[in-house]
JSON list of C-alpha atoms in Angstrom, two decimals:
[
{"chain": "A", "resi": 14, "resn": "UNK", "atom": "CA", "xyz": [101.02, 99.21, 102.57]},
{"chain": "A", "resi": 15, "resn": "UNK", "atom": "CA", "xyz": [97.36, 100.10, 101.98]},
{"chain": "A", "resi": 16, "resn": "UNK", "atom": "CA", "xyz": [95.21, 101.14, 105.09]},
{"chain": "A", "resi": 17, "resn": "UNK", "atom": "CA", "xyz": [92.62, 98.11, 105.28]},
{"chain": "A", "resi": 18, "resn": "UNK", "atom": "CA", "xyz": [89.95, 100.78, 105.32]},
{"chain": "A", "resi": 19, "resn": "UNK", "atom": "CA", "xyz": [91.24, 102.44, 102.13]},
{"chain": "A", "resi": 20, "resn": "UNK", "atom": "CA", "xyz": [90.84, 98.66, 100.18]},
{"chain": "A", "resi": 21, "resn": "UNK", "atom": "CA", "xyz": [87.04, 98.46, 101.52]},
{"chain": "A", "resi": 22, "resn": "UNK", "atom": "CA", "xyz": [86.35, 101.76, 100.41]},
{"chain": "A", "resi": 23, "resn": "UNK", "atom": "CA", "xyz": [87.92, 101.07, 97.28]},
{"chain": "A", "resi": 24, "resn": "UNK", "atom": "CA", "xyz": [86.65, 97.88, 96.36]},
{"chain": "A", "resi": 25, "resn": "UNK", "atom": "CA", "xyz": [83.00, 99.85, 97.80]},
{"chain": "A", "resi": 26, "resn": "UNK", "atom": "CA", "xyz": [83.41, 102.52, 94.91]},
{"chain": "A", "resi": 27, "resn": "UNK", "atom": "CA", "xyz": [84.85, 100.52, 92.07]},
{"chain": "A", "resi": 28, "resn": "UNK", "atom": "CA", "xyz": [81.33, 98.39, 92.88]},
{"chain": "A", "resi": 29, "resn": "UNK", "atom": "CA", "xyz": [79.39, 101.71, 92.71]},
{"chain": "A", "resi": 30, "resn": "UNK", "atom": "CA", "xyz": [80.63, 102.99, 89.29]},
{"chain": "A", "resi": 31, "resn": "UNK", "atom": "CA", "xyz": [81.73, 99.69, 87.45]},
{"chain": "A", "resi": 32, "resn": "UNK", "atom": "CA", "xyz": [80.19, 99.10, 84.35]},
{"chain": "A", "resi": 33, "resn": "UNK", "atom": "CA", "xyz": [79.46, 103.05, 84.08]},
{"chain": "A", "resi": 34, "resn": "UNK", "atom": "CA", "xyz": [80.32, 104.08, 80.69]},
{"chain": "A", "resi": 35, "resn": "UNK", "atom": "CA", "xyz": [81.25, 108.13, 80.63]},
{"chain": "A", "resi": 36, "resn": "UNK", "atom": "CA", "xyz": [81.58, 108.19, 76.90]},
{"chain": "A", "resi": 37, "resn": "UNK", "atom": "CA", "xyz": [80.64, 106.68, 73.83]},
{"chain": "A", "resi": 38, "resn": "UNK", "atom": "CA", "xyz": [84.06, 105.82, 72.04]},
{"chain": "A", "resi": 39, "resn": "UNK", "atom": "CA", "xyz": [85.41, 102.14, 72.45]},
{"chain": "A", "resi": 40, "resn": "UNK", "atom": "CA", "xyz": [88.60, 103.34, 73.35]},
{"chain": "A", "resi": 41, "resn": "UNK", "atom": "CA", "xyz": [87.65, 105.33, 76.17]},
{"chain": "A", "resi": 42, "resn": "UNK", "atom": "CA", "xyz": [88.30, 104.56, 79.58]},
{"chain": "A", "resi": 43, "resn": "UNK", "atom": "CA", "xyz": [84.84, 103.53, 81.84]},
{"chain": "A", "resi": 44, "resn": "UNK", "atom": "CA", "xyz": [85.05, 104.51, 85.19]},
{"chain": "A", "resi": 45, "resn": "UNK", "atom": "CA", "xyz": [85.78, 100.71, 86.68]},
{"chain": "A", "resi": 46, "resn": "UNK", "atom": "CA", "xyz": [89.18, 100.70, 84.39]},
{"chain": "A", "resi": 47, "resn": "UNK", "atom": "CA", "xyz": [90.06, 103.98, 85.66]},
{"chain": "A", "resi": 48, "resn": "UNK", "atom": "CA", "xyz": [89.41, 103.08, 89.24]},
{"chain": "A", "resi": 49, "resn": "UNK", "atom": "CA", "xyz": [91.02, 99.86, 88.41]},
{"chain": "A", "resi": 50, "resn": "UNK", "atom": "CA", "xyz": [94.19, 101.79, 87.57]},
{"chain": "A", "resi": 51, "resn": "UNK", "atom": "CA", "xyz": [93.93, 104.23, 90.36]},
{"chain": "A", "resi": 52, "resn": "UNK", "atom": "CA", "xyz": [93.16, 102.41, 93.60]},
{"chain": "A", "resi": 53, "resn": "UNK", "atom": "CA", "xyz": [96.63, 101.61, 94.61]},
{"chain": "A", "resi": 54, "resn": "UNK", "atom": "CA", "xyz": [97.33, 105.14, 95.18]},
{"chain": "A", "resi": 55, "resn": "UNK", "atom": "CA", "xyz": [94.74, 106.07, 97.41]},
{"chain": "A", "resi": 56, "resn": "UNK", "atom": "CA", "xyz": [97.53, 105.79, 100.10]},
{"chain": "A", "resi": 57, "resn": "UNK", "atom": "CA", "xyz": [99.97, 108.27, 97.75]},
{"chain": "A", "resi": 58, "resn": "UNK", "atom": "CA", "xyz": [96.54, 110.60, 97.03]},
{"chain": "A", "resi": 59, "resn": "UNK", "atom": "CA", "xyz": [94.63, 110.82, 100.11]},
{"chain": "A", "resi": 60, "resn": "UNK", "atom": "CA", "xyz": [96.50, 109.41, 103.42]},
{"chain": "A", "resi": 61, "resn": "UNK", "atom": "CA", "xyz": [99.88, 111.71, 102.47]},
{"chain": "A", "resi": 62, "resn": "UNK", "atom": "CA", "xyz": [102.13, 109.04, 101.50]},
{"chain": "A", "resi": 63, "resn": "UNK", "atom": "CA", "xyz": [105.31, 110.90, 100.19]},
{"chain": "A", "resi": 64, "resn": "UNK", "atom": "CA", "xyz": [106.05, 109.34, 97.07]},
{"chain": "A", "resi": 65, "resn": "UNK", "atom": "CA", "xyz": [103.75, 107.09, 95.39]},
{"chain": "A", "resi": 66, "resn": "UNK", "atom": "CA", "xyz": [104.26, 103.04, 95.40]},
{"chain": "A", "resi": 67, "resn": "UNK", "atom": "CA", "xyz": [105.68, 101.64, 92.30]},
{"chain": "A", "resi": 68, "resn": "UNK", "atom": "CA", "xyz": [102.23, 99.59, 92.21]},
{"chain": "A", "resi": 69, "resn": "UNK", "atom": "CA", "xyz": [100.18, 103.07, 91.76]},
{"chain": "A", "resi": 70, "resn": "UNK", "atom": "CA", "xyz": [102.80, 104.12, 88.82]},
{"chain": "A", "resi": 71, "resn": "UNK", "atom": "CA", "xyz": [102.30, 100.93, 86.99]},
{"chain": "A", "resi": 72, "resn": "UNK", "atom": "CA", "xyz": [98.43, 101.45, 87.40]},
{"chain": "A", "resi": 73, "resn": "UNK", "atom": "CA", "xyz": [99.23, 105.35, 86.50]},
{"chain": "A", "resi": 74, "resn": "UNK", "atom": "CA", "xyz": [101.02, 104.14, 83.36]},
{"chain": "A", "resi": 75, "resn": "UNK", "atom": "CA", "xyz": [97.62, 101.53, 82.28]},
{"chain": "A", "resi": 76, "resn": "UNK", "atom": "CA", "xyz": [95.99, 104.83, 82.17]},
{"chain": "A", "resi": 77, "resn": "UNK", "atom": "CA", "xyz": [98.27, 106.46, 79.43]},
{"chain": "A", "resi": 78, "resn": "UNK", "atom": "CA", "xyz": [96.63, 104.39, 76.88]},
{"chain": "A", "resi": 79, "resn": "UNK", "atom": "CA", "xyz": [93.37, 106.25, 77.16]},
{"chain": "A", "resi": 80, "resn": "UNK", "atom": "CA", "xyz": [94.62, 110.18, 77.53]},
{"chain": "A", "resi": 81, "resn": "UNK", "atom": "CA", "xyz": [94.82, 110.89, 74.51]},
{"chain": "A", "resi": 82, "resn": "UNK", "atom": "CA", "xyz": [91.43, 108.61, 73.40]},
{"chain": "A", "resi": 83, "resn": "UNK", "atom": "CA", "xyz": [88.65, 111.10, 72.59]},
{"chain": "A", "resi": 84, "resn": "UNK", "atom": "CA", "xyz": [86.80, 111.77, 75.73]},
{"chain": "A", "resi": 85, "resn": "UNK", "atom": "CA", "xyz": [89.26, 110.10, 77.82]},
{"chain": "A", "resi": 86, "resn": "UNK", "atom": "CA", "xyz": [91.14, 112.76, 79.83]},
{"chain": "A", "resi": 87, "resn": "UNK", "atom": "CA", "xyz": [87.32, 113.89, 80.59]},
{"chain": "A", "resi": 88, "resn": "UNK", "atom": "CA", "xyz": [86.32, 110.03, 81.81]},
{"chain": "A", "resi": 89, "resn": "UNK", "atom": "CA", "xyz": [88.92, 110.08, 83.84]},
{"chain": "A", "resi": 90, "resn": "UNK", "atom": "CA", "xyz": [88.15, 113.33, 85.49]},
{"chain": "A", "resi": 91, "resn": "UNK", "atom": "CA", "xyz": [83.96, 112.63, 85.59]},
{"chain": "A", "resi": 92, "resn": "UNK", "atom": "CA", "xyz": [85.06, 109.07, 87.15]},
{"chain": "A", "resi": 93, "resn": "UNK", "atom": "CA", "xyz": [87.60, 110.77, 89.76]},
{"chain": "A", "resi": 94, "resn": "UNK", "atom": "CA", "xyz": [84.65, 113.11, 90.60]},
{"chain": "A", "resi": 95, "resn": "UNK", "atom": "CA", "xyz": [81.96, 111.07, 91.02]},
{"chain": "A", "resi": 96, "resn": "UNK", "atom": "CA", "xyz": [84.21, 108.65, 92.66]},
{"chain": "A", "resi": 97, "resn": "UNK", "atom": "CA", "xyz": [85.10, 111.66, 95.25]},
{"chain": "A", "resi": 98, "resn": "UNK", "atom": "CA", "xyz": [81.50, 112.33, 95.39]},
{"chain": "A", "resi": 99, "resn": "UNK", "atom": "CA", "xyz": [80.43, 108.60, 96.63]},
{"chain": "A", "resi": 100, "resn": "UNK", "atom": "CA", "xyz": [83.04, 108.10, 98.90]},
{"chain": "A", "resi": 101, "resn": "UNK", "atom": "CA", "xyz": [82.00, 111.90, 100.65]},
{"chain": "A", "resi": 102, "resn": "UNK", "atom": "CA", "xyz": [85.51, 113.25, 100.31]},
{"chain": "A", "resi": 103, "resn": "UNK", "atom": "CA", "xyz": [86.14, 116.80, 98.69]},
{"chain": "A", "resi": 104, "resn": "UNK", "atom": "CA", "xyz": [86.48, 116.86, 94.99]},
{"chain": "A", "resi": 105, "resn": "UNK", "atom": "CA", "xyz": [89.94, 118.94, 96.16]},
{"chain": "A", "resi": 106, "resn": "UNK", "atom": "CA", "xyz": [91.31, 116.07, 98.18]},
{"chain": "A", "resi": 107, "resn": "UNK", "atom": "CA", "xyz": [91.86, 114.28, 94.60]},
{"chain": "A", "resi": 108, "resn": "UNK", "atom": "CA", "xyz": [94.51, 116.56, 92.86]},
{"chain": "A", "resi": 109, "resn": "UNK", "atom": "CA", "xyz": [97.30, 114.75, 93.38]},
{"chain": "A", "resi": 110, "resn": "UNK", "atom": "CA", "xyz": [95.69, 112.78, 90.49]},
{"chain": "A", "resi": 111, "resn": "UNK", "atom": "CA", "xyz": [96.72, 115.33, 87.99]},
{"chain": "A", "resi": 112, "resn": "UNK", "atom": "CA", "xyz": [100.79, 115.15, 89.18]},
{"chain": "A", "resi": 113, "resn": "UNK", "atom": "CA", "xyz": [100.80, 111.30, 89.50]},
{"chain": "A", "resi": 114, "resn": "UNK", "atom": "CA", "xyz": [102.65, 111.02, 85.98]},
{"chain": "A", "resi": 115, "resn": "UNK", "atom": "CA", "xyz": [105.27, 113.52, 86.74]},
{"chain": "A", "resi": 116, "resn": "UNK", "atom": "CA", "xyz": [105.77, 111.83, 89.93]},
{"chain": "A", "resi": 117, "resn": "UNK", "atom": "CA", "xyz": [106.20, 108.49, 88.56]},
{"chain": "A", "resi": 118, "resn": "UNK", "atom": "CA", "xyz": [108.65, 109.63, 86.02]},
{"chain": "A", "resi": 119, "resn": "UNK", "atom": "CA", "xyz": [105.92, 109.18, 82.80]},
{"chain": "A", "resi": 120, "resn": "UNK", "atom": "CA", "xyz": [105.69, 111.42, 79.97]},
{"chain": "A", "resi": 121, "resn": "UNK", "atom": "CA", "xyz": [101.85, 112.28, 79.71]},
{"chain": "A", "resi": 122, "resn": "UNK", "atom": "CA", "xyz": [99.25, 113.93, 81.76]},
{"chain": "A", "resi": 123, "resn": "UNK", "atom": "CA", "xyz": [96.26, 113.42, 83.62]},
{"chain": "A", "resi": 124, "resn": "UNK", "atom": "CA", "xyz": [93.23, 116.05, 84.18]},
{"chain": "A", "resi": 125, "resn": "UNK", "atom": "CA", "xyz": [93.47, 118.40, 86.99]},
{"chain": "A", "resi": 126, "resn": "UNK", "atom": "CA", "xyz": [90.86, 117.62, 89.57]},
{"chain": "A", "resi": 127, "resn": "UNK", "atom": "CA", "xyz": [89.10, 119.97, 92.01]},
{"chain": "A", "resi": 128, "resn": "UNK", "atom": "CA", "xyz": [86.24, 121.13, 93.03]},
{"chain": "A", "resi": 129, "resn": "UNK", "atom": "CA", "xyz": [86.64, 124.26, 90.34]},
{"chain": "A", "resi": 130, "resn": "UNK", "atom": "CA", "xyz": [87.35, 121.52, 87.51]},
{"chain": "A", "resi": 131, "resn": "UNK", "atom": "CA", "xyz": [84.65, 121.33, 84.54]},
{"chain": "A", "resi": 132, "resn": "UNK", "atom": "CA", "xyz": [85.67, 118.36, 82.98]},
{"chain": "A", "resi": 133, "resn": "UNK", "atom": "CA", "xyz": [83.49, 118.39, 79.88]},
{"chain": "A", "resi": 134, "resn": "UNK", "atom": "CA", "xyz": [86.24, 121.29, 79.47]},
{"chain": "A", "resi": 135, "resn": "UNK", "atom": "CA", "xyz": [88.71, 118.92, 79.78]},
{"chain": "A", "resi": 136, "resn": "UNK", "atom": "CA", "xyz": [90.30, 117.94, 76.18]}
]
């Protein structure tokens, strides 16, 4: 079950960036979709939850539709960052982000995020 701190903050950031557009393409996620997707496993990313809730790997798996989108693994790691950023948590606390697939058993990948990461490197 998500902390009821972890919902305010979330619900706080998806408020901050919503709307945000990181790219130009159409098919690329904006940073309130990512967040969207993503939210349900701040438990799994940041509070040390073991395995991540099948709730977070259905929101991992909305986000495959938009990896391979041009720009779109680099939304998704400018969102994550910026996102890390507002809330005041280390960039590094976030890169469990990039293993979330894997760990839900889906065949695509996510952008690594730290506080090392460019992501307008990230194709």
């Amino acid at each position: 079950m998500m902390h009821p701190m972890t919902k305010i903050i979330a619900v706080v950031i998806i408020s901050m960036v919503s709307g945000a557009a990181m790219g130009a393409d159409p098919e690329s996620p904006y940073c309130n979709i990512i967040l969207d997707h993503l939210t349900p496993c701040l438990p799994y990313i940041l509070q040390g939850e073991v395995n991540p809730a099948k709730v977070c790997c259905d929101g991992v798996l909305g986000l495959a539709q938009y990896t391979n989108a041009k720009g779109g693994q680099q939304n998704i790691c400018d969102c994550v960052k910026a996102a890390a950023i507002l809330m005041g948590a280390p960039v590094d606390n976030f890169s469990k982000i990039s293993s979330l697939p894997k760990t839900c058993g889906l065949s695509f990948t996510l952008p690594p995020i730290s506080s090392g990461t460019d992501c307008s490197q990230v194709k």
